[in-house]
Short mmCIF file of C-alpha atoms in Angstrom, two decimals:
data_model
loop_
_atom_site.label_atom_id
_atom_site.label_comp_id
_atom_site.label_asym_id
_atom_site.label_seq_id
_atom_site.Cartn_x
_atom_site.Cartn_y
_atom_site.Cartn_z
CA MET A 7 3.14 -28.42 -20.52
CA GLU A 8 5.62 -26.90 -22.94
CA ARG A 9 2.95 -24.73 -24.58
CA SER A 10 1.90 -23.17 -21.25
CA GLN A 11 5.36 -21.72 -20.50
CA PRO A 12 5.21 -18.79 -22.98
CA LYS A 13 1.84 -17.75 -21.55
CA ALA A 14 3.28 -17.65 -18.01
CA GLY A 15 6.18 -15.52 -19.24
CA LEU A 16 3.77 -13.14 -20.95
CA ALA A 17 1.73 -12.85 -17.74
CA GLU A 18 4.86 -11.90 -15.82
CA MET A 19 5.71 -9.24 -18.39
CA GLU A 20 2.24 -7.74 -18.05
CA GLN A 21 2.80 -7.11 -14.33
CA LEU A 22 4.39 -3.78 -13.49
CA LEU A 23 5.26 -4.84 -9.93
CA ARG A 24 5.68 -8.37 -8.60
CA VAL A 25 6.29 -8.90 -4.88
CA GLN A 26 7.36 -12.43 -3.94
CA ASN A 27 7.73 -13.77 -0.38
CA LEU A 28 8.70 -10.36 1.00
CA LYS A 29 9.84 -10.29 4.62
CA LYS A 30 11.00 -7.49 6.89
CA TYR A 31 12.18 -8.36 10.39
CA PHE A 32 13.50 -5.82 12.86
CA PRO A 33 16.08 -7.20 15.31
CA VAL A 34 15.60 -6.73 19.07
CA ARG A 35 18.95 -6.23 20.81
CA LYS A 36 19.83 -6.48 24.48
CA GLY A 37 22.90 -6.48 26.67
CA VAL A 38 26.25 -4.72 26.58
CA PHE A 39 27.16 -6.30 23.24
CA SER A 40 23.75 -5.61 21.65
CA LYS A 41 23.08 -9.28 21.05
CA VAL A 42 20.03 -10.05 18.89
CA VAL A 43 17.55 -11.85 21.15
CA ALA A 44 14.40 -11.73 19.01
CA GLN A 45 12.89 -10.49 15.73
CA VAL A 46 9.88 -8.26 15.21
CA LYS A 47 8.17 -9.79 12.18
CA ALA A 48 6.64 -6.63 10.74
CA VAL A 49 6.16 -8.10 7.25
CA ASP A 50 6.22 -11.87 7.04
CA ASP A 51 6.14 -13.55 3.62
CA ILE A 52 3.70 -11.51 1.51
CA SER A 53 3.23 -11.82 -2.26
CA PHE A 54 1.13 -9.87 -4.77
CA ASP A 55 1.22 -8.34 -8.26
CA ILE A 56 0.19 -4.94 -9.58
CA ALA A 57 -0.55 -4.41 -13.27
CA PRO A 58 0.10 -1.13 -15.12
CA GLY A 59 -2.61 1.40 -14.28
CA GLU A 60 -4.04 -0.76 -11.48
CA THR A 61 -4.76 0.30 -7.90
CA LEU A 62 -4.22 -2.31 -5.19
CA GLY A 63 -5.53 -1.44 -1.75
CA LEU A 64 -3.64 -2.68 1.31
CA VAL A 65 -5.82 -2.57 4.43
CA GLY A 66 -5.71 -3.75 8.02
CA GLU A 67 -5.50 -2.57 11.61
CA SER A 68 -2.79 -0.20 12.78
CA GLY A 69 0.48 -2.04 13.28
CA CYS A 70 -0.26 -4.86 10.81
CA GLY A 71 2.72 -3.92 8.59
CA LYS A 72 1.08 -1.94 5.77
CA THR A 73 3.46 1.04 5.84
CA THR A 74 6.52 -1.16 6.36
CA ALA A 75 5.52 -3.20 3.31
CA GLY A 76 5.19 -0.08 1.16
CA ARG A 77 8.53 1.35 2.22
CA THR A 78 10.30 -1.98 1.85
CA ILE A 79 9.04 -2.31 -1.72
CA LEU A 80 10.69 1.03 -2.54
CA ARG A 81 13.80 0.06 -0.53
CA LEU A 82 13.39 3.00 1.80
CA ILE A 83 13.75 0.10 4.25
CA GLU A 84 15.97 -2.82 3.24
CA PRO A 85 14.08 -6.15 2.99
CA THR A 86 15.12 -9.13 5.11
CA GLU A 87 14.12 -11.67 2.46
CA GLY A 88 12.09 -11.86 -0.71
CA ARG A 89 12.07 -10.35 -4.14
CA VAL A 90 10.55 -7.18 -5.59
CA ASP A 91 10.49 -7.10 -9.39
CA PHE A 92 9.67 -3.77 -10.99
CA GLN A 93 9.33 -3.94 -14.78
CA GLY A 94 11.06 -7.33 -14.65
CA VAL A 95 14.09 -6.14 -12.64
CA ASP A 96 14.77 -7.19 -9.05
CA VAL A 97 14.89 -3.91 -7.11
CA ALA A 98 16.71 -5.57 -4.19
CA SER A 99 19.67 -6.38 -6.46
CA LEU A 100 20.12 -2.80 -7.67
CA GLY A 101 22.53 -0.27 -6.26
CA GLY A 102 24.01 3.14 -6.99
CA ALA A 103 23.01 4.66 -10.31
CA ALA A 104 20.85 1.69 -11.29
CA LEU A 105 18.71 2.03 -8.14
CA ARG A 106 18.45 5.78 -8.64
CA THR A 107 17.22 5.23 -12.19
CA ALA A 108 14.61 2.71 -11.05
CA ARG A 109 13.35 5.05 -8.35
CA ARG A 110 12.49 7.63 -10.97
CA ASN A 111 9.51 5.44 -11.84
CA MET A 112 8.67 4.53 -8.22
CA GLN A 113 7.48 7.31 -5.94
CA ILE A 114 5.67 7.67 -2.61
CA ILE A 115 3.08 10.00 -1.09
CA PHE A 116 3.58 10.10 2.66
CA GLN A 117 0.85 10.06 5.28
CA ASP A 118 1.64 13.27 7.15
CA PRO A 119 1.58 16.38 4.93
CA TYR A 120 3.23 18.39 7.72
CA SER A 121 6.35 16.34 8.46
CA SER A 122 6.95 15.06 4.91
CA LEU A 123 7.80 18.50 3.49
CA ASN A 124 11.06 20.27 4.31
CA PRO A 125 10.06 23.54 6.05
CA ARG A 126 13.23 25.26 4.81
CA MET A 127 12.57 24.59 1.13
CA THR A 128 10.21 26.50 -1.13
CA VAL A 129 7.47 24.71 -3.05
CA SER A 130 9.54 25.08 -6.21
CA ALA A 131 12.60 23.46 -4.61
CA ILE A 132 10.54 20.62 -3.11
CA ILE A 133 8.88 19.64 -6.39
CA ALA A 134 12.02 20.17 -8.51
CA GLU A 135 14.29 18.19 -6.16
CA GLY A 136 13.76 14.91 -7.99
CA LEU A 137 14.29 16.57 -11.36
CA THR A 138 17.57 18.06 -10.10
CA ILE A 139 18.80 14.74 -8.67
CA HIS A 140 18.14 12.94 -11.96
CA GLY A 141 19.58 15.80 -14.03
CA ILE A 142 16.42 16.34 -16.02
CA GLY A 143 16.29 19.52 -18.11
CA SER A 144 17.78 22.94 -17.56
CA ARG A 145 16.88 25.19 -14.65
CA ALA A 146 14.28 26.96 -16.80
CA ASP A 147 12.85 23.62 -17.95
CA ARG A 148 12.54 22.42 -14.36
CA LEU A 149 10.77 25.62 -13.37
CA ASP A 150 8.26 25.14 -16.19
CA LYS A 151 7.76 21.54 -15.09
CA VAL A 152 7.08 22.66 -11.52
CA LYS A 153 4.43 25.10 -12.69
CA GLN A 154 2.76 22.50 -14.91
CA THR A 155 2.72 19.95 -12.09
CA LEU A 156 1.21 22.43 -9.65
CA GLU A 157 -1.59 23.12 -12.09
CA ARG A 158 -2.20 19.38 -12.46
CA VAL A 159 -2.82 19.04 -8.73
CA GLY A 160 -5.07 22.11 -8.58
CA LEU A 161 -2.64 24.70 -7.21
CA THR A 162 -1.71 28.00 -8.82
CA PRO A 163 1.88 28.42 -10.10
CA GLN A 164 2.08 31.63 -8.09
CA TYR A 165 2.77 29.47 -5.02
CA ILE A 166 6.25 28.35 -6.15
CA ASN A 167 8.16 30.72 -3.86
CA ARG A 168 6.12 30.02 -0.73
CA TYR A 169 7.09 27.71 2.12
CA PRO A 170 5.09 24.72 3.48
CA HIS A 171 3.94 26.53 6.64
CA GLU A 172 1.97 28.95 4.47
CA PHE A 173 -0.41 26.21 3.28
CA SER A 174 -3.28 24.23 4.73
CA GLY A 175 -3.12 20.47 5.23
CA GLY A 176 -4.95 19.71 1.99
CA GLN A 177 -2.70 22.06 0.02
CA ARG A 178 0.40 20.49 1.56
CA GLN A 179 -0.77 17.05 0.53
CA ARG A 180 -1.29 18.34 -3.00
CA ILE A 181 2.31 19.57 -2.93
CA GLY A 182 3.38 16.09 -1.81
CA ILE A 183 1.44 14.59 -4.72
CA ALA A 184 3.02 17.10 -7.10
CA ARG A 185 6.47 16.10 -5.85
CA ALA A 186 5.66 12.46 -6.64
CA LEU A 187 4.25 13.33 -10.08
CA ALA A 188 7.11 15.57 -11.20
CA LEU A 189 9.19 12.63 -12.44
CA GLU A 190 6.17 11.11 -14.25
CA PRO A 191 6.41 7.77 -12.41
CA LYS A 192 4.63 4.58 -13.38
CA PHE A 193 4.03 3.46 -9.80
CA ILE A 194 3.23 5.38 -6.59
CA VAL A 195 2.91 4.09 -3.03
CA CYS A 196 0.13 6.09 -1.37
CA ASP A 197 0.74 5.68 2.37
CA GLU A 198 -2.59 6.72 3.92
CA PRO A 199 -2.52 9.95 1.89
CA VAL A 200 -5.82 11.34 3.25
CA SER A 201 -5.91 10.11 6.86
CA ALA A 202 -4.55 13.39 8.25
CA LEU A 203 -7.00 15.56 6.28
CA ASP A 204 -10.51 16.84 6.91
CA VAL A 205 -13.30 14.84 5.30
CA SER A 206 -14.12 17.56 2.76
CA VAL A 207 -10.47 17.77 1.72
CA GLN A 208 -10.16 13.98 1.61
CA SER A 209 -12.68 13.75 -1.21
CA GLN A 210 -10.80 16.36 -3.23
CA VAL A 211 -7.47 14.53 -2.89
CA ILE A 212 -9.02 11.13 -3.66
CA ASN A 213 -10.72 12.48 -6.78
CA LEU A 214 -7.41 14.02 -7.79
CA LEU A 215 -5.64 10.65 -7.52
CA VAL A 216 -8.39 8.98 -9.56
CA GLU A 217 -8.14 11.64 -12.27
CA LEU A 218 -4.33 11.39 -12.42
CA LYS A 219 -4.61 7.63 -12.78
CA ARG A 220 -7.06 8.06 -15.65
CA GLN A 221 -4.87 10.61 -17.42
CA PHE A 222 -1.44 9.05 -17.00
CA GLY A 223 -2.09 5.36 -16.31
CA ILE A 224 -0.31 5.42 -12.95
CA ALA A 225 -0.42 2.28 -10.80
CA TYR A 226 -1.00 2.76 -7.06
CA LEU A 227 -0.38 0.73 -3.93
CA PHE A 228 -3.01 2.44 -1.78
CA ILE A 229 -2.36 1.88 1.93
CA SER A 230 -5.28 2.80 4.17
CA HIS A 231 -7.44 1.78 7.11
CA ASP A 232 -10.46 3.63 5.70
CA LEU A 233 -12.39 0.89 3.93
CA SER A 234 -14.89 3.30 2.37
CA VAL A 235 -12.10 5.16 0.58
CA VAL A 236 -10.46 1.90 -0.48
CA LYS A 237 -13.70 0.64 -2.04
CA TYR A 238 -14.01 3.83 -4.09
CA ILE A 239 -10.48 4.04 -5.48
CA CYS A 240 -9.12 0.47 -5.62
CA ASP A 241 -9.45 -2.24 -8.29
CA ARG A 242 -8.30 -5.00 -5.94
CA VAL A 243 -7.88 -5.18 -2.17
CA ALA A 244 -5.41 -7.14 -0.03
CA VAL A 245 -6.19 -7.56 3.68
CA MET A 246 -3.21 -7.73 6.09
CA TYR A 247 -3.19 -9.12 9.60
CA LEU A 248 -0.08 -9.19 11.78
CA GLY A 249 2.38 -9.03 8.87
CA GLU A 250 0.58 -11.48 6.57
CA ILE A 251 -1.94 -11.13 3.73
CA VAL A 252 -5.00 -13.18 4.67
CA GLU A 253 -7.34 -12.31 1.80
CA MET A 254 -7.09 -10.70 -1.64
CA ALA A 255 -9.75 -10.18 -4.29
CA LYS A 256 -11.34 -7.70 -6.66
CA SER A 257 -12.79 -4.79 -4.74
CA ASP A 258 -16.44 -5.55 -5.56
CA ASP A 259 -16.03 -9.25 -4.74
CA LEU A 260 -14.35 -8.60 -1.40
CA TYR A 261 -16.93 -6.05 -0.25
CA GLU A 262 -19.95 -8.04 -1.45
CA LYS A 263 -18.79 -11.43 -0.21
CA PRO A 264 -15.83 -11.39 2.20
CA LEU A 265 -14.56 -14.86 3.08
CA HIS A 266 -12.00 -14.49 5.86
CA PRO A 267 -13.44 -13.93 9.38
CA TYR A 268 -11.06 -11.01 9.90
CA THR A 269 -12.22 -9.30 6.71
CA LYS A 270 -15.84 -9.79 7.77
CA ALA A 271 -15.10 -8.11 11.10
CA LEU A 272 -13.38 -5.16 9.39
CA LEU A 273 -16.24 -4.61 6.94
CA SER A 274 -18.84 -4.84 9.70
CA ALA A 275 -17.31 -1.68 11.20
CA VAL A 276 -17.80 0.41 8.04
CA PRO A 277 -20.60 2.98 8.60
CA VAL A 278 -23.68 2.54 6.38
CA PRO A 279 -25.17 5.86 5.14
CA ASP A 280 -28.71 4.56 5.56
CA PRO A 281 -30.48 4.83 8.96
CA ASP A 282 -32.97 2.10 8.01
CA ARG A 283 -30.32 -0.42 7.07
CA LYS A 284 -28.85 -2.34 9.98
CA ARG A 285 -25.52 -4.14 9.82
CA GLU A 286 -24.52 -6.85 12.24
CA ARG A 287 -21.40 -5.67 14.05
CA ILE A 288 -18.73 -8.30 14.64
CA ILE A 289 -16.78 -7.47 17.79
CA LEU A 290 -13.41 -9.20 17.98
CA GLN A 291 -12.29 -10.35 21.41
CA GLY A 292 -8.84 -9.64 22.78
CA ASP A 293 -6.00 -7.52 21.45
CA VAL A 294 -3.81 -7.89 18.38
CA PRO A 295 -0.91 -10.22 19.29
CA SER A 296 2.63 -8.89 19.24
CA PRO A 297 4.63 -9.34 16.01
CA LEU A 298 7.54 -10.09 18.32
CA ASN A 299 5.93 -13.42 19.21
CA PRO A 300 3.08 -14.18 16.78
CA PRO A 301 0.71 -17.09 17.51
CA THR A 302 1.35 -20.51 15.98
CA GLY A 303 -0.85 -21.75 13.18
CA CYS A 304 -3.22 -19.07 11.93
CA ARG A 305 -2.22 -15.77 13.50
CA PHE A 306 -5.85 -14.72 13.77
CA HIS A 307 -7.02 -17.79 15.68
CA PRO A 308 -6.84 -16.27 19.22
CA ARG A 309 -9.48 -13.68 18.16
CA CYS A 310 -11.38 -15.74 15.57
CA PRO A 311 -15.00 -16.56 16.53
CA VAL A 312 -15.11 -19.63 14.23
CA ALA A 313 -11.62 -21.09 14.75
CA ILE A 314 -11.31 -24.87 14.44
CA ALA A 315 -9.81 -26.29 17.63
CA GLY A 316 -6.71 -28.40 17.09
CA LYS A 317 -6.15 -27.07 13.56
CA CYS A 318 -6.25 -23.28 13.38
CA ASN A 319 -3.95 -23.00 16.40
CA THR A 320 -1.38 -25.48 15.08
CA VAL A 321 -1.36 -25.51 11.26
CA LYS A 322 -0.60 -22.38 9.26
CA PRO A 323 -3.21 -21.94 6.48
CA GLU A 324 -2.03 -21.64 2.90
CA MET A 325 -3.33 -19.04 0.48
CA LYS A 326 -5.97 -20.74 -1.70
CA ASP A 327 -7.56 -19.35 -4.87
CA TYR A 328 -11.33 -19.63 -5.28
CA ALA A 329 -12.17 -18.26 -8.75
CA GLY A 330 -9.87 -15.26 -8.33
CA HIS A 331 -10.73 -14.75 -4.67
CA GLN A 332 -7.64 -15.66 -2.63
CA VAL A 333 -7.88 -16.42 1.08
CA ALA A 334 -5.77 -18.15 3.73
CA CYS A 335 -8.22 -19.75 6.18
CA HIS A 336 -8.90 -23.31 7.31
CA VAL A 337 -12.58 -22.52 7.94
CA VAL A 338 -13.10 -21.17 4.43
CA GLU A 339 -11.21 -24.11 2.94
CA GLN A 340 -13.43 -26.53 4.86
CA GLU A 341 -16.59 -24.72 3.72
CA MET A 342 -15.48 -24.58 0.10
CA THR A 343 -14.45 -28.22 0.09
CA GLY A 344 -17.79 -29.20 1.58
CA ALA A 345 -19.66 -27.09 -0.96
CA LYS A 346 -17.78 -28.74 -3.85
CA ALA A 347 -18.44 -32.17 -2.43
#
């Protein structure tokens, strides 16, 4: 037992980001005195790691808590509970100058390229804002950095004095990526960075992110509901449902052999670019329950076609590891146990 402890410590050091039991609840207030009467459990006890240079995809239906999780990790939203370690330091415990220093290595690319850029700032001011806040270089140095960063994302430096309204959606998103890259971060949260773009522009932005990862070793948390894009760009994929992670595995493993019934339903909806190949579509019954009052037991059981009566609706499943493929499901656990027996 004593010999295994150094190995565990080394494994922790190898992780760039470690999220442990992260929760984010939003209070619901009513009455004259704004009394808290309930909690919206947007993110409810999620845990995962991201290694340097790795891309973890976070997928799920709209409203499952993907964006809230990403913003809570960066402390754009304060967490309710849990721990977020970045390079071995608990981000939740930082404040003031220490938090500002940590954020230099943690950036975000927002979903909407129209609302995420200040319309009153030039491209130069938008990209150089982080450099100015952190006091990096002289004014001339920052200008050179802006030009270099624009070239990295495929835009000409001649655009530095233009305003966001003078650009297309794809160009605006490239400016957003340039803003995130200017500080040379080690980790970027990509919050559905291509969902607002045309398909032809999506491929350009995705290929740009892949190339930047290859060049600079950047780690991504890639939030998306487009499973085809996630398969292309991500090393591992975590599936969220109603604030919880229900399955996590290497990208190839999850797409070739999904285990959780919810994951199977999601993948059955992905279009297949082959007219002769038919895929059985799994149609889920009912609507997604409210995070204000989530179901007992497994949160997916009201919509699950294979739920075990008397168990799935009463006992919350624990995340189990099956040769690197993690899943929280009583049905899968029963199948795996039977297979081993």
